[in-house]
Structure formats: structure tokens, C-alpha cells
CSV table of C-alpha atoms in Angstrom, one decimal:
chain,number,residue,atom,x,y,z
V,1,UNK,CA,15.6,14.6,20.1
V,2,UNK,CA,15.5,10.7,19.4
V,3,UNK,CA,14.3,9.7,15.8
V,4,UNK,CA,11.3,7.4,15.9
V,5,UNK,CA,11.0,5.2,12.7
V,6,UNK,CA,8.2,2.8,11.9
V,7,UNK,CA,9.3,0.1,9.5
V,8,UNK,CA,8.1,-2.7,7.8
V,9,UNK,CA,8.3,-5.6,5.5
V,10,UNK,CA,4.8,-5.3,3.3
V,11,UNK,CA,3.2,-6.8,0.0
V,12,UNK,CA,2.2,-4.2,-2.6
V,13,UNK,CA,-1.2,-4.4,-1.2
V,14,UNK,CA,0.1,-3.2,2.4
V,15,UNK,CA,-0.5,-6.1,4.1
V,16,UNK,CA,2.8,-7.3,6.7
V,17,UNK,CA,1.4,-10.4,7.3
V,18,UNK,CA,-1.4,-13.0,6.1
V,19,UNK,CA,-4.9,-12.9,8.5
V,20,UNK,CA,-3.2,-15.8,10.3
V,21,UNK,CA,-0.8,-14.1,10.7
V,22,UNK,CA,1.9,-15.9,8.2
V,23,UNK,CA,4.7,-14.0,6.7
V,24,UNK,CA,6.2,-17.3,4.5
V,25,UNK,CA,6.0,-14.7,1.4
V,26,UNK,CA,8.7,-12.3,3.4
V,27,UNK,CA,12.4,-12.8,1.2
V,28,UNK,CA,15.1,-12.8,3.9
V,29,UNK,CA,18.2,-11.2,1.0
V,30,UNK,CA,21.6,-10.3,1.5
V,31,UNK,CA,19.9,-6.8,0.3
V,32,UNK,CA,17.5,-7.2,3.3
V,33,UNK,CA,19.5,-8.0,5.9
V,34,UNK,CA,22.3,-5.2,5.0
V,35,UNK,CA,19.2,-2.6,5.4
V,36,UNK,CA,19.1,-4.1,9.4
V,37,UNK,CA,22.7,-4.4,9.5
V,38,UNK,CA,22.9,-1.0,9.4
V,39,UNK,CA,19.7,0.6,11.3
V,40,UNK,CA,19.8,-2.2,14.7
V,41,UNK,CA,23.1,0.0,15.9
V,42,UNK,CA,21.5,2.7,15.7
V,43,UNK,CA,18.7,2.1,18.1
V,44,UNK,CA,18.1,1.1,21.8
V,45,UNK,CA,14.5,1.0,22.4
V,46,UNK,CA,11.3,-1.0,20.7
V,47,UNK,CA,8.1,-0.3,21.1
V,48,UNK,CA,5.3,-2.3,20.1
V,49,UNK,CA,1.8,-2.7,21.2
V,50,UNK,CA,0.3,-5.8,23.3
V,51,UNK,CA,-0.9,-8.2,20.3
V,52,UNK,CA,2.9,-7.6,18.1
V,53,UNK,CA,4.3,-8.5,22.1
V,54,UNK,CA,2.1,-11.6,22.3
V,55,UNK,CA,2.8,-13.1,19.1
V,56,UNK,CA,6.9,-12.2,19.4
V,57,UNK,CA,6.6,-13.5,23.3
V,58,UNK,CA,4.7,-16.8,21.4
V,59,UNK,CA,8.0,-16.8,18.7
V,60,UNK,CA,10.3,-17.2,21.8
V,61,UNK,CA,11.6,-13.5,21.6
V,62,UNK,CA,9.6,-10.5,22.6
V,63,UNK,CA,12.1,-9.8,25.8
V,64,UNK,CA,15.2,-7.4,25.9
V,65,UNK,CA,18.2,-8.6,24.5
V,66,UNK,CA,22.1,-7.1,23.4
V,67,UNK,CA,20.9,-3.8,25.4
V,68,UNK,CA,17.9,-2.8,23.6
V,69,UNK,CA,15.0,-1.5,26.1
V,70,UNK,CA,11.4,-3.0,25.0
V,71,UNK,CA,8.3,-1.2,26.1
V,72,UNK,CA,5.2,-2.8,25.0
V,73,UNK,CA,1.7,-0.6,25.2
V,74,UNK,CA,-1.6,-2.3,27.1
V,75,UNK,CA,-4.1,-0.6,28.8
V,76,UNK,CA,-5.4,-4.3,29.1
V,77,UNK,CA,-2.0,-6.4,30.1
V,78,UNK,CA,-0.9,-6.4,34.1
V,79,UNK,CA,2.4,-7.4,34.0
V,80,UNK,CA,4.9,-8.7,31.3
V,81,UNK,CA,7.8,-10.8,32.2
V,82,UNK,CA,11.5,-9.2,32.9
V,83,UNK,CA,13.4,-7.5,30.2
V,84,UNK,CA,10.6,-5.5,29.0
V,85,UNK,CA,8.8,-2.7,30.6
V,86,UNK,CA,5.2,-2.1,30.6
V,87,UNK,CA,3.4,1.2,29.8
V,88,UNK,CA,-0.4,1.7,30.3
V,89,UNK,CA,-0.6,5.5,29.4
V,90,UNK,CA,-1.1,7.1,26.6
V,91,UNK,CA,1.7,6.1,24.3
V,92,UNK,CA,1.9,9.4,22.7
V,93,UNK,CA,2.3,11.4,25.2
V,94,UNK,CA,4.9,8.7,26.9
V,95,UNK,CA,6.9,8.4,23.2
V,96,UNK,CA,7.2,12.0,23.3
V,97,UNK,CA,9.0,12.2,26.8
V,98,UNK,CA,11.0,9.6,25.9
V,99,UNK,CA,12.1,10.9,22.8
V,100,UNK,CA,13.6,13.9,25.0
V,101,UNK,CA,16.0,11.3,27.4
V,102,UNK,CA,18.9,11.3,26.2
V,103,UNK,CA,19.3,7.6,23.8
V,104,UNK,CA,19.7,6.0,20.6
V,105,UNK,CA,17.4,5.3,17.8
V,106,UNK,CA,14.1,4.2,18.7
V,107,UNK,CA,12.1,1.4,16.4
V,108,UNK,CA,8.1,1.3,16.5
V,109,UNK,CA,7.4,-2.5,15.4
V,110,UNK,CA,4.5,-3.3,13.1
V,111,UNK,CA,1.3,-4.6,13.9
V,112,UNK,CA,0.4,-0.8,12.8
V,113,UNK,CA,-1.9,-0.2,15.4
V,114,UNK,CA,0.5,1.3,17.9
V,115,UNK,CA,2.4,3.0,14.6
V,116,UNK,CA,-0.8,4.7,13.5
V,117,UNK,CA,-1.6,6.3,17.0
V,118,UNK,CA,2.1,7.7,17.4
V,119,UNK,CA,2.1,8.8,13.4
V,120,UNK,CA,-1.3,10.7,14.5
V,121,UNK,CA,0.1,12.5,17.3
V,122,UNK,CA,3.1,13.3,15.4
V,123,UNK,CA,5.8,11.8,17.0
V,124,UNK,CA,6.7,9.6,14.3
V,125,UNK,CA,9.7,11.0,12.4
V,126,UNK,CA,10.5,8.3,9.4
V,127,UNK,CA,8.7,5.4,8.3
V,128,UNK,CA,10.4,2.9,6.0
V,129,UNK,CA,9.4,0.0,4.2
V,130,UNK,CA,10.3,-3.1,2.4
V,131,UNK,CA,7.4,-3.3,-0.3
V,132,UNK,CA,7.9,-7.1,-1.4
V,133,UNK,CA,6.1,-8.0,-5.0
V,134,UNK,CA,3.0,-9.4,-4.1
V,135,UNK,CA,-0.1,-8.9,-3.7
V,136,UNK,CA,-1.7,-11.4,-0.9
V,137,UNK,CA,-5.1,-10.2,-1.3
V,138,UNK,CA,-5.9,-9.8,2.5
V,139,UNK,CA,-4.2,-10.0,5.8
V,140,UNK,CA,-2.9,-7.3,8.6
V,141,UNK,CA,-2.6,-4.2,7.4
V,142,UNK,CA,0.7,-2.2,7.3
V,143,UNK,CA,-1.1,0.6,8.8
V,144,UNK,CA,-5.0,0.3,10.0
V,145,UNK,CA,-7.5,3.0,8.2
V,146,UNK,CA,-7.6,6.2,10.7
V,147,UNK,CA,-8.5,9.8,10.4
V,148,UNK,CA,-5.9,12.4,9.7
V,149,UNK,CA,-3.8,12.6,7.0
V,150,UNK,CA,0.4,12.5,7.6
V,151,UNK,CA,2.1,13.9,4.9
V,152,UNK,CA,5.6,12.3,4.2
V,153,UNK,CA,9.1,13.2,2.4
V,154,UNK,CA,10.8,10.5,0.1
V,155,UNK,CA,14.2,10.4,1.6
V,156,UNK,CA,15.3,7.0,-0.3
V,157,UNK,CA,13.8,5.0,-3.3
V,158,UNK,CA,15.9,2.0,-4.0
V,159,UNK,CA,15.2,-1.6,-6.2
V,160,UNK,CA,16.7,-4.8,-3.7
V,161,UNK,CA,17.5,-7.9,-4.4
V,162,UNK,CA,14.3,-10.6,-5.1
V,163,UNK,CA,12.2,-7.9,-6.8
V,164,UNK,CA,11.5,-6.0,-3.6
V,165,UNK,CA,12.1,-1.7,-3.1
V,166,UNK,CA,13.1,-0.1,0.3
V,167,UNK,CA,11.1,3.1,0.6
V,168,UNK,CA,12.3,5.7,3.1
V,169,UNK,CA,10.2,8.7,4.0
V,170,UNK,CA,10.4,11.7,6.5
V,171,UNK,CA,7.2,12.6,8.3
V,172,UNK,CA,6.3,15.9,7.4
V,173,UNK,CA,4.6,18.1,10.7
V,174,UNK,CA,1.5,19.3,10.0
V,175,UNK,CA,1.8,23.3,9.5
V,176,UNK,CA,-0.7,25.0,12.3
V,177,UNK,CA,-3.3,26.7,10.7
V,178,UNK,CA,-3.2,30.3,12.3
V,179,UNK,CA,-4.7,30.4,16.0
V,180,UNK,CA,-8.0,31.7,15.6
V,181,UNK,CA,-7.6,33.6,19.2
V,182,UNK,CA,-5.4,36.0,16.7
V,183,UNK,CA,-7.6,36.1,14.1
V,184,UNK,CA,-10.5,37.6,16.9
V,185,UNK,CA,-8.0,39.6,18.7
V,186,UNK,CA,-6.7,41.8,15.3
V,187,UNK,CA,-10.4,42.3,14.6
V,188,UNK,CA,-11.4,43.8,18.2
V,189,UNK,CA,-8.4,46.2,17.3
V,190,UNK,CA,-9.7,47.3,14.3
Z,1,UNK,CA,-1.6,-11.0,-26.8
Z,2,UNK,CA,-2.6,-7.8,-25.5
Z,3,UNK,CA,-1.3,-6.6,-22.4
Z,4,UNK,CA,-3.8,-5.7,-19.4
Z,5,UNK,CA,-2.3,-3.1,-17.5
Z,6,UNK,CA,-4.1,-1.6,-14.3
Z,7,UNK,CA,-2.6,1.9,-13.3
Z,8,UNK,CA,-3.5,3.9,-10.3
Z,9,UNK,CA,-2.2,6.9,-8.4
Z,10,UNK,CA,-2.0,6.2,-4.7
Z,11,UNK,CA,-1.1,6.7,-1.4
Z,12,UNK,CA,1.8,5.4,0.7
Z,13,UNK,CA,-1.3,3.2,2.3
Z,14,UNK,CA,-2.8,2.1,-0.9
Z,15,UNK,CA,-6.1,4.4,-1.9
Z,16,UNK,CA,-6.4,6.4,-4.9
Z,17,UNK,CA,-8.8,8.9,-3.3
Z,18,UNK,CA,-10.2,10.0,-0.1
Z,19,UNK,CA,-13.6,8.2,1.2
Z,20,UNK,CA,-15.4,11.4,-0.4
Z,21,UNK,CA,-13.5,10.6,-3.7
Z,22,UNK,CA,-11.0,13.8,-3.4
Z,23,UNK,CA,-8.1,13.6,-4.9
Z,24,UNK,CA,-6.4,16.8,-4.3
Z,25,UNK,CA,-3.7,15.0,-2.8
Z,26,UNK,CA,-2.6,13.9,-6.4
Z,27,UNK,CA,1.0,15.7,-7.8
Z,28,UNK,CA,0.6,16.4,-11.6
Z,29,UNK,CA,4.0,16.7,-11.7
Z,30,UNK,CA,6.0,16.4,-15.8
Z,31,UNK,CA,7.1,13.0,-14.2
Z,32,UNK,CA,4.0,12.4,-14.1
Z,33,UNK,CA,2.7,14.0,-17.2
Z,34,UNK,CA,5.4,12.0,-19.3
Z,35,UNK,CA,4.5,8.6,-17.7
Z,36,UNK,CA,0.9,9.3,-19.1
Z,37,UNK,CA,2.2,11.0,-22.2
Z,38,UNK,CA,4.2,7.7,-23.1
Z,39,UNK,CA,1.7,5.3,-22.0
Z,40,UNK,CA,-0.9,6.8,-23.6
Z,41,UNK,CA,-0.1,6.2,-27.3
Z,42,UNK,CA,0.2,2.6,-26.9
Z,43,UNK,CA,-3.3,1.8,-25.6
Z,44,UNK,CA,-6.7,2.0,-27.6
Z,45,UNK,CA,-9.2,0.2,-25.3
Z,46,UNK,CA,-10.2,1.1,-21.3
Z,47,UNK,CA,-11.9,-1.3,-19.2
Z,48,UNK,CA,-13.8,0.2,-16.0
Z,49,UNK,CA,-16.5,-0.4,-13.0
Z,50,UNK,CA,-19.9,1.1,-12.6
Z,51,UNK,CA,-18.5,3.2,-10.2
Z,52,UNK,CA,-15.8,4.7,-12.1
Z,53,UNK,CA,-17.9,4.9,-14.8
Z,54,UNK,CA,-20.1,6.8,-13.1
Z,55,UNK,CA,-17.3,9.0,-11.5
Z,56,UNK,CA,-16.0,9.5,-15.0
Z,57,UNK,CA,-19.6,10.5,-16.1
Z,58,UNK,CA,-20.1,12.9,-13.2
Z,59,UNK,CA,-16.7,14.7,-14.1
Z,60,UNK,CA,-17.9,15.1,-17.4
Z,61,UNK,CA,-15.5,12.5,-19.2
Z,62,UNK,CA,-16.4,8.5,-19.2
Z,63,UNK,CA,-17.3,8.6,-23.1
Z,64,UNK,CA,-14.8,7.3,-25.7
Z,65,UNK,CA,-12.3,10.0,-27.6
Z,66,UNK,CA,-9.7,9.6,-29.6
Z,67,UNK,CA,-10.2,6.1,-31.5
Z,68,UNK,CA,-10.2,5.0,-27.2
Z,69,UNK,CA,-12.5,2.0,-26.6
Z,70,UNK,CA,-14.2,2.6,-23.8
Z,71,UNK,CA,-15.6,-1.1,-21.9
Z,72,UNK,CA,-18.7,-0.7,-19.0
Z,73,UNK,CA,-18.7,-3.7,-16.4
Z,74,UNK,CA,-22.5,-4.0,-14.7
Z,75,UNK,CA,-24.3,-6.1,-13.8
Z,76,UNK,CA,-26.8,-3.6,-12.8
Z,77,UNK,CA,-26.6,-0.7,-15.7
Z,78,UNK,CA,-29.1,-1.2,-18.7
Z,79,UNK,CA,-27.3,0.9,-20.7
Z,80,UNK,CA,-24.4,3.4,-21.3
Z,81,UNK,CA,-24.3,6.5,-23.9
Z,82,UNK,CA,-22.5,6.1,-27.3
Z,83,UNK,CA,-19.2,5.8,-27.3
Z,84,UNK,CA,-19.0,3.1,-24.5
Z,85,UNK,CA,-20.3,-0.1,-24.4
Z,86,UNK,CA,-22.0,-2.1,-21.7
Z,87,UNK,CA,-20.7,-5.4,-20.5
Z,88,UNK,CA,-23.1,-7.4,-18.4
Z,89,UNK,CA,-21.2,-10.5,-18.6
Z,90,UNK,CA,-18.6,-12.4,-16.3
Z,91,UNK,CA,-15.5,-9.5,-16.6
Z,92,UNK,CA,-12.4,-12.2,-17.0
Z,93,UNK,CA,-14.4,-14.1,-19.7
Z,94,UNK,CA,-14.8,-11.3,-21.9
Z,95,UNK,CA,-11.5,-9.8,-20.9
Z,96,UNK,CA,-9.7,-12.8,-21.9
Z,97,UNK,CA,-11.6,-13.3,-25.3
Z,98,UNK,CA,-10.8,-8.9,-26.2
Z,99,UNK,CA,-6.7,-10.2,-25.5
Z,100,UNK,CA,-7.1,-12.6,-28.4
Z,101,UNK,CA,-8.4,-9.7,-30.9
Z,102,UNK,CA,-5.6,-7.4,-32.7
Z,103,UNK,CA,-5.3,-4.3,-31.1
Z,104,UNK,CA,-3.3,-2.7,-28.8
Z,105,UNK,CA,-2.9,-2.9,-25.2
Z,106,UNK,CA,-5.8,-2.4,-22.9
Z,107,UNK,CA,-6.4,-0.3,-19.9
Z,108,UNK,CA,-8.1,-1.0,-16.5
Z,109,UNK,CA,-9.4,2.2,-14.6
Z,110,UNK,CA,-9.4,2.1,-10.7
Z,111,UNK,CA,-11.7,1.6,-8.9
Z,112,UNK,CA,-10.2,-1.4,-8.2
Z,113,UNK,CA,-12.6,-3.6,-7.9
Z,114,UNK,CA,-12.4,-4.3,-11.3
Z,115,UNK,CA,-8.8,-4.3,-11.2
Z,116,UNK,CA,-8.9,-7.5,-8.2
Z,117,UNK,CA,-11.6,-9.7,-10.4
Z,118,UNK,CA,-9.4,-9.6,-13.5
Z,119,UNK,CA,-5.8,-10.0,-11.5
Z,120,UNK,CA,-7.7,-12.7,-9.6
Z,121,UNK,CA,-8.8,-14.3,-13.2
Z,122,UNK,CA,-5.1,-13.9,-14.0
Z,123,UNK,CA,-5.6,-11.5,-17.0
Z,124,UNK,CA,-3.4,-8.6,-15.9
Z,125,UNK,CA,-0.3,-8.5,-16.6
Z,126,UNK,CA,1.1,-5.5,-15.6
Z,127,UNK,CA,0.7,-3.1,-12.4
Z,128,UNK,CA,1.7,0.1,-12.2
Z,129,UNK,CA,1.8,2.9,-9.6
Z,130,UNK,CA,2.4,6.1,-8.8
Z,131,UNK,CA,3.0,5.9,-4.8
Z,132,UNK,CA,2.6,9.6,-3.2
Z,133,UNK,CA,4.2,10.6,-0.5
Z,134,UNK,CA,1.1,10.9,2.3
Z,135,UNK,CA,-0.2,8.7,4.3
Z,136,UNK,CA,-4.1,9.5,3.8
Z,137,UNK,CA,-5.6,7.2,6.8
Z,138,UNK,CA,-8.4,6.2,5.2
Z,139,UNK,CA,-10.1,6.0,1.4
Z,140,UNK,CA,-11.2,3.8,-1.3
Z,141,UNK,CA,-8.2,1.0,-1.5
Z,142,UNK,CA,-6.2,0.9,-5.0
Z,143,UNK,CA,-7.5,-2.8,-4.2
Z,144,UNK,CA,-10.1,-3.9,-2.4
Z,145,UNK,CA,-9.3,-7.2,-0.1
Z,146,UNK,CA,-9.9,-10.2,-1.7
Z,147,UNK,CA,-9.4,-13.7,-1.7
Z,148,UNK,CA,-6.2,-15.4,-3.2
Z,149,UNK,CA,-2.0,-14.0,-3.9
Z,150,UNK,CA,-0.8,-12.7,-7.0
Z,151,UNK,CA,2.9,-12.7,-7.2
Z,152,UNK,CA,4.9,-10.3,-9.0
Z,153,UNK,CA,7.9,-9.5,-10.7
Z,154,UNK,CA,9.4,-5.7,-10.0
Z,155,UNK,CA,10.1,-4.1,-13.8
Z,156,UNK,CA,11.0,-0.8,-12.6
Z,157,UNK,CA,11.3,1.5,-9.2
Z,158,UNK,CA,12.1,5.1,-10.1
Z,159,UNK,CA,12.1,8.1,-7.6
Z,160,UNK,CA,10.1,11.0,-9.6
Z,161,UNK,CA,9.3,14.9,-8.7
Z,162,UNK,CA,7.0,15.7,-5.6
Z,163,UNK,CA,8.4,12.9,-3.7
Z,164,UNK,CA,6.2,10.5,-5.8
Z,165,UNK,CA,7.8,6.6,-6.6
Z,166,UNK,CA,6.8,4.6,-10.0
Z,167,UNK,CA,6.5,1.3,-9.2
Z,168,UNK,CA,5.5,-1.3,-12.3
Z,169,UNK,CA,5.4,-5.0,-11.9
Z,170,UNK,CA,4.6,-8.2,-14.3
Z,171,UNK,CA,1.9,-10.4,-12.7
Z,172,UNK,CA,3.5,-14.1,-12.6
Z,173,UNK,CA,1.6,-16.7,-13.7
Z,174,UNK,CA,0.3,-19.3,-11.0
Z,175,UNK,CA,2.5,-22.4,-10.9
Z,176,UNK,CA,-0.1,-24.7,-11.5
Z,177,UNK,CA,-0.5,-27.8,-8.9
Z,178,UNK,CA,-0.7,-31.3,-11.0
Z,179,UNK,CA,-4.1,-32.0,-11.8
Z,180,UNK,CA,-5.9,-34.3,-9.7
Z,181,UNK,CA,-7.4,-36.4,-12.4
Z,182,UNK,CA,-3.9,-37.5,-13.5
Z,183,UNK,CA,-2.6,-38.2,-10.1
Z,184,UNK,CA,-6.3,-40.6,-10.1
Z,185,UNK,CA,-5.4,-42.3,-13.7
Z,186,UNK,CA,-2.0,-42.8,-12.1
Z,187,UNK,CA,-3.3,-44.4,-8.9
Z,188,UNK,CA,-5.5,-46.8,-10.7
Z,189,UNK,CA,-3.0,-47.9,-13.0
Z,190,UNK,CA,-0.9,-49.1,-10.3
């Protein structure tokens, strides 16, 4: 099975971006840039969901490039332009299958919309950030509010360079509470 | 000067309790315990909100014990019961007049509310947090959105039992722009 990872670059307030969208605050290290070095080999698919597409497509990127597959999520988008492949179902259900094809790595890109639906349905298996030390008061969430708690597993815990920490966790799957079918069924044999 | 430390226990997504106020999420781990248990000691005065005040009250604490100075901030209250005392005026004015006096360092409660006024003010000076491992989806923010950055400076990042991360910054002082005035005087002697 293909690990999913959501990662980010955030303040200490959770925000990966100012409301307009700025990220001028973001410190591009050596310390930074080794911690991609390392992960973009190991993956070759993105997903992200229509507004993350429109504002990479708007920063000249947003297509495929050096063999990495992009889908990008809309139930509201018709078309997006070659390189990158557009999916209107539900992205859970879609992530899953995909995560059963034989591949690399797959990276969810922030925004946090897209992340929060796939970390809901479970098929989010590490989340990772770069917790830059700041606090910018307001902007675009890391991850939007949402019901359902996912509980997570440190996995790394490490001071980088300018101040900032990488934080590397394992999702957690939720254990099932007992079907209550079972429950019913031992008490009709009693 | 006294230092102004806010502390919280939180989430990977930044609340210190669900929307209901639960907090069985919390690890009260020894990590934890000897955080506290060396923290503790050094502080004699705590600063909270009306609504952890009333929390506090509700759980049967929010009075002052053990020579602890216990600060109110309302605007609404009329009064508190002995052993805390009522602020009704501006929060950073007071806060940065009760620096000046001897004493030792000061504690602000979350809430966070609170917390945002007096980093906003710039009279904290240290953060700290104890970052669980869960993502809860929704709850009452370790800081509400507001208005205007506060840039940090990490002191310490340590990996502790349960998964939990202590993360404890410095606030940085603004850089202050020149003052218009003097850029005026200068104009007009020209």
C-alpha cells in the first residue's frame, strides 16, 4: 500500500499562509530544503484540491513535471490543462484505490481542505510539518476545523535551522468499536 | 522585569480543549508532571479571562493558594471572591505596570484570548507548549485569530512521553519603523 503524507510549512498558530495568501514569513534553509531533498524521490503523485491548483497554476507551476502524476479534486472545475488529471468523485474513495496501484510516495498539498477530507476518511498515513516561529495572527489554516478526531504517533521531533522544528507523525486508525449486530446476536443466544 | 509566560496544552491543530471544554485528550505524563513541577516554583502571580476564571471556578479551583496571585480580567464581572482580584481595566496597561513591581514571574492561563491581547501589546515574552499528538478537528483555539504577527525565537523543542512535543519560544520585540514625526522635522529642515 502507497503512504500518503500531508505536509506543510505553518506558523505556530497553524496558519500556512497569510489571508492573502502571502507566505513571505516561510525560511527557505539548507535544513529545509534537505527535508525535500530527501522526501520528492520518494513520491510520484500530488494531490491537491481546485483552489491550491488555481493559485500553483497562477504561480506558473501547477502541471506535471520530472514524472510526477498531479490530480487535482473539483466537483466544480471541467477541465484542467495537460499534465494533470482531473477527478470529480469523491477523493476518498478515489485516494484509496489509488493507494492500492502499484507506485511511489504520494504527497497531499496544503490548502487543508482536501487534507482534512482524506485524514477523515482515513486514508492519510503521516502528516508532517515545518512549524516556523511565528505567530501571524490569522490567515489559511493548516487544517480547517472539522468533526472527528485523528489520533496521531510522533515519529520525528527535530530543532532546524532559523528557529523552525520538523514534526513527523503517523496517523493512528481509529479502533472499531465492537459491531453492535454482535452485541444483539450473543444476547438472542442467551 | 518579570517574565510573562503563556503556557497551554494543545493539539497538533492548536486548541487546548474540545468545543464542550473536554480535555480528556490531555497526557499527564512525568514529562509532563516535571515541566509543571519546575515551572511552578518560579512563578507567584496568574493572569486569566472571565472565561477561565469561570472554568476554574466551576472545577472547583480559580481562588489563590499557595502565596499564588491570582489576576481576574472583565470587563463585565463586578466582583470575584477573596483570593483573586478583579481587573476591569485595559489588560496590557496593567500587565505592563505588575512587570515593573518585584516579584517573580507571571503566569497567563488559556483561554487565549487573554493570551492574544497581551502578545499583541507585546508583554509576553515567552510561549510555551505542550503539542499532543491528535488532531481534534475542532475546539477553542490556544489562540484566537487576531490582528497583527508576533515573531519568535525557538528556545527549546524536546520530544516527551505519550508522543507529546515541548515547544518554548521568546517573543521578539517589533523592529520599530522610524517615527514619522522625525522623518517630518527632517523634511522641513531641508
Amino acid at each position: 500500500m502507497r503512504t500518503v503524507t500531508y505536509g506543510a510549512a505553518c506558523s505556530l498558530d497553524g496558519f500556512i499562509a497569510r489571508r492573502d495568501g502571502g507566505v513571505d514569513w516561510l525560511k527557505f534553509t539548507d535544513d529545509a530544503r534537505a527535508v525535500m531533498a530527501e522526501y520528492w524521490p520518494r513520491i510520484d503523485t500530488l494531490l491537491m484540491g481546485r483552489k491550491t491548483w488555481e493559485a500553483a497554476a497562477k504561480a506558473g507551476g501547477g502541471g506535471s513535471a520530472g514524472g510526477i502524476q498531479t490530480y487535482v479534486f473539483s466537483r466544480t472545475l471541467t477541465s484542467v490543462p495537460a499534465g494533470a488529471t482531473l477527478v470529480r468523485e469523491d477523493a476518498a474513495d478515489f485516494v484509496r484505490r489509488l493507494k492500492a496501484t502499484p507506485g511511489k510516495e504520494i504527497c497531499v498539498m496544503g490548502g487543508g481542505e482536501l487534507a482534512r477530507a482524506l485524514l477523515a476518511a482515513g486514508v492519510v498515513d503521516e502528516v508532517g510539518l515545518n512549524v516556523h516561529p511565528v505567530l501571524l495572527g490569522d490567515g489559511v489554516p493548516f487544517l480547517p476545523p472539522a468533526a472527528g478526531q485523528v489520533d496521531l504517533e510522533l515519529a520525528e521531533c527535530r530543532a532546524m535551522a532559523g528557529g523552525c522544528v520538523l514534526l513527523r507523525y503517523r496517523t493512528v486508525a481509529p479502533v472499531k468499536a465492537p459491531a453492535k449486530s454482535t452485541a444483539k446476536s450473543n444476547a438472542r443466544r442467551r
